[in-house]
GROMACS .gro file of C-alpha atoms in nm:
model
  126
    1VAL     CA    1  -1.874   1.813  -1.281
    2GLN     CA    2  -2.231   1.905  -1.355
    3LEU     CA    3  -2.452   2.210  -1.377
    4GLN     CA    4  -2.828   2.201  -1.366
    5ALA     CA    5  -3.030   2.506  -1.458
    6SER     CA    6  -3.394   2.545  -1.360
    7GLY     CA    7  -3.664   2.804  -1.308
    8GLY     CA    8  -3.767   2.881  -1.662
    9GLY     CA    9  -4.128   2.907  -1.769
   10LEU     CA   10  -4.393   3.117  -1.934
   11VAL     CA   11  -4.443   3.470  -1.808
   12GLN     CA   12  -4.619   3.781  -1.933
   13ALA     CA   13  -4.424   4.086  -2.037
   14GLY     CA   14  -4.332   4.290  -1.732
   15GLY     CA   15  -4.319   3.983  -1.511
   16SER     CA   16  -4.032   3.820  -1.327
   17LEU     CA   17  -3.856   3.487  -1.306
   18ARG     CA   18  -3.561   3.361  -1.108
   19LEU     CA   19  -3.335   3.105  -1.267
   20SER     CA   20  -3.123   2.877  -1.054
   21CYS     CA   21  -2.804   2.693  -1.137
   22LYS     CA   22  -2.696   2.403  -0.919
   23ALA     CA   23  -2.334   2.291  -0.940
   24SER     CA   24  -2.191   1.960  -0.828
   25GLY     CA   25  -1.867   1.773  -0.851
   26TYR     CA   26  -1.607   2.045  -0.797
   27THR     CA   27  -1.508   2.346  -0.587
   28PHE     CA   28  -1.769   2.585  -0.713
   29SER     CA   29  -1.645   2.878  -0.507
   30ARG     CA   30  -1.325   2.907  -0.713
   31TYR     CA   31  -1.500   2.970  -1.043
   32GLY     CA   32  -1.687   3.254  -1.203
   33VAL     CA   33  -2.031   3.179  -1.340
   34GLY     CA   34  -2.190   3.309  -1.654
   35TRP     CA   35  -2.543   3.315  -1.787
   36PHE     CA   36  -2.607   3.292  -2.159
   37ARG     CA   37  -2.915   3.263  -2.374
   38GLN     CA   38  -3.004   3.141  -2.716
   39ALA     CA   39  -3.317   3.250  -2.896
   40PRO     CA   40  -3.461   3.047  -3.183
   41GLY     CA   41  -3.254   3.095  -3.494
   42LYS     CA   42  -2.992   3.304  -3.318
   43GLU     CA   43  -2.649   3.246  -3.176
   44ARG     CA   44  -2.589   3.197  -2.808
   45GLU     CA   45  -2.520   3.528  -2.639
   46PHE     CA   46  -2.382   3.648  -2.312
   47VAL     CA   47  -2.629   3.775  -2.054
   48SER     CA   48  -2.455   3.814  -1.720
   49ALA     CA   49  -2.159   3.695  -1.516
   50ILE     CA   50  -2.051   3.690  -1.157
   51SER     CA   51  -1.701   3.656  -1.016
   52TRP     CA   52  -1.591   3.359  -0.807
   53SER     CA   53  -1.617   3.572  -0.495
   54GLY     CA   54  -1.954   3.716  -0.587
   55ASP     CA   55  -1.843   4.075  -0.545
   56ARG     CA   56  -1.839   4.165  -0.912
   57THR     CA   57  -2.105   4.121  -1.175
   58PHE     CA   58  -2.125   4.206  -1.541
   59ASP     CA   59  -2.435   4.238  -1.755
   60THR     CA   60  -2.494   4.284  -2.122
   61ASP     CA   61  -2.647   4.622  -2.202
   62SER     CA   62  -2.990   4.487  -2.292
   63VAL     CA   63  -3.050   4.348  -1.942
   64LYS     CA   64  -2.884   4.613  -1.727
   65GLY     CA   65  -3.118   4.737  -1.459
   66ARG     CA   66  -3.353   4.442  -1.512
   67PHE     CA   67  -3.148   4.129  -1.443
   68THR     CA   68  -2.938   4.056  -1.137
   69THR     CA   69  -2.699   3.768  -1.096
   70SER     CA   70  -2.595   3.633  -0.758
   71ARG     CA   71  -2.449   3.324  -0.601
   72ASP     CA   72  -2.444   3.125  -0.282
   73SER     CA   73  -2.125   2.926  -0.300
   74GLY     CA   74  -2.201   2.755   0.028
   75LYS     CA   75  -2.493   2.591  -0.147
   76ASN     CA   76  -2.316   2.557  -0.484
   77MET     CA   77  -2.586   2.773  -0.638
   78ALA     CA   78  -2.601   3.068  -0.874
   79TYR     CA   79  -2.909   3.270  -0.960
   80LEU     CA   80  -3.035   3.501  -1.230
   81GLN     CA   81  -3.318   3.724  -1.116
   82MET     CA   82  -3.501   3.858  -1.420
   83ASN     CA   83  -3.743   4.147  -1.377
   84SER     CA   84  -3.938   4.357  -1.625
   85LEU     CA   85  -3.918   4.079  -1.877
   86LYS     CA   86  -3.973   4.156  -2.243
   87PRO     CA   87  -4.075   3.931  -2.533
   88GLU     CA   88  -3.724   3.968  -2.672
   89ASP     CA   89  -3.590   3.795  -2.360
   90THR     CA   90  -3.749   3.472  -2.482
   91ALA     CA   91  -3.473   3.213  -2.513
   92VAL     CA   92  -3.318   2.905  -2.365
   93TYR     CA   93  -3.100   3.021  -2.077
   94TYR     CA   94  -2.780   2.843  -1.984
   95CYS     CA   95  -2.551   2.871  -1.687
   96ALA     CA   96  -2.186   2.796  -1.730
   97VAL     CA   97  -1.869   2.788  -1.526
   98ARG     CA   98  -1.541   2.939  -1.637
   99ARG     CA   99  -1.258   2.710  -1.743
  100GLN     CA  100  -1.004   2.870  -1.514
  101GLN     CA  101  -1.025   2.936  -1.144
  102TYR     CA  102  -1.013   3.288  -1.006
  103THR     CA  103  -1.066   3.459  -1.340
  104ILE     CA  104  -1.316   3.717  -1.446
  105GLY     CA  105  -1.477   3.754  -1.782
  106ALA     CA  106  -1.648   4.086  -1.830
  107ASP     CA  107  -1.671   4.039  -2.206
  108GLY     CA  108  -1.865   3.715  -2.187
  109ARG     CA  109  -1.658   3.506  -2.424
  110ILE     CA  110  -1.825   3.169  -2.466
  111ASP     CA  111  -1.495   2.986  -2.512
  112GLU     CA  112  -1.387   3.087  -2.162
  113TYR     CA  113  -1.659   2.867  -2.013
  114GLY     CA  114  -1.595   2.497  -1.991
  115VAL     CA  115  -1.893   2.345  -1.813
  116TRP     CA  116  -2.249   2.412  -1.923
  117GLY     CA  117  -2.588   2.331  -1.784
  118GLN     CA  118  -2.863   2.184  -1.998
  119GLY     CA  119  -3.059   2.507  -2.039
  120THR     CA  120  -3.398   2.620  -1.923
  121LEU     CA  121  -3.659   2.777  -2.149
  122VAL     CA  122  -3.792   3.124  -2.074
  123THR     CA  123  -4.091   3.240  -2.276
  124VAL     CA  124  -4.219   3.594  -2.239
  125SER     CA  125  -4.557   3.665  -2.392
  126SER     CA  126  -4.664   4.010  -2.504
   0.00000   0.00000   0.00000
């Protein structure tokens, strides 16, 4: 079971990036996916999540209206589209898969995610 996140980079404030998360080794379509980030010197925090079916998403308040999470389970992929980026969005972004099938985690508890990608760095310059 592996997750590989990609798509990070350097972008100016107001710009956009799309992160991708590629899953392999299990039945991806049964599991919800979460996106988290960790800024330098700070704890890892929840950003967004999508249900196993893709019909429900949850975002932390600071990214609502700017970030959109989606998935294509046929391709074992999840995405985080980030628009109107701000310097405070600078962080290493991680995708993760929930420990239990067919569950939803609107509160973004880190301990409910059992498989993590390696992270991809997003840097937003002012």
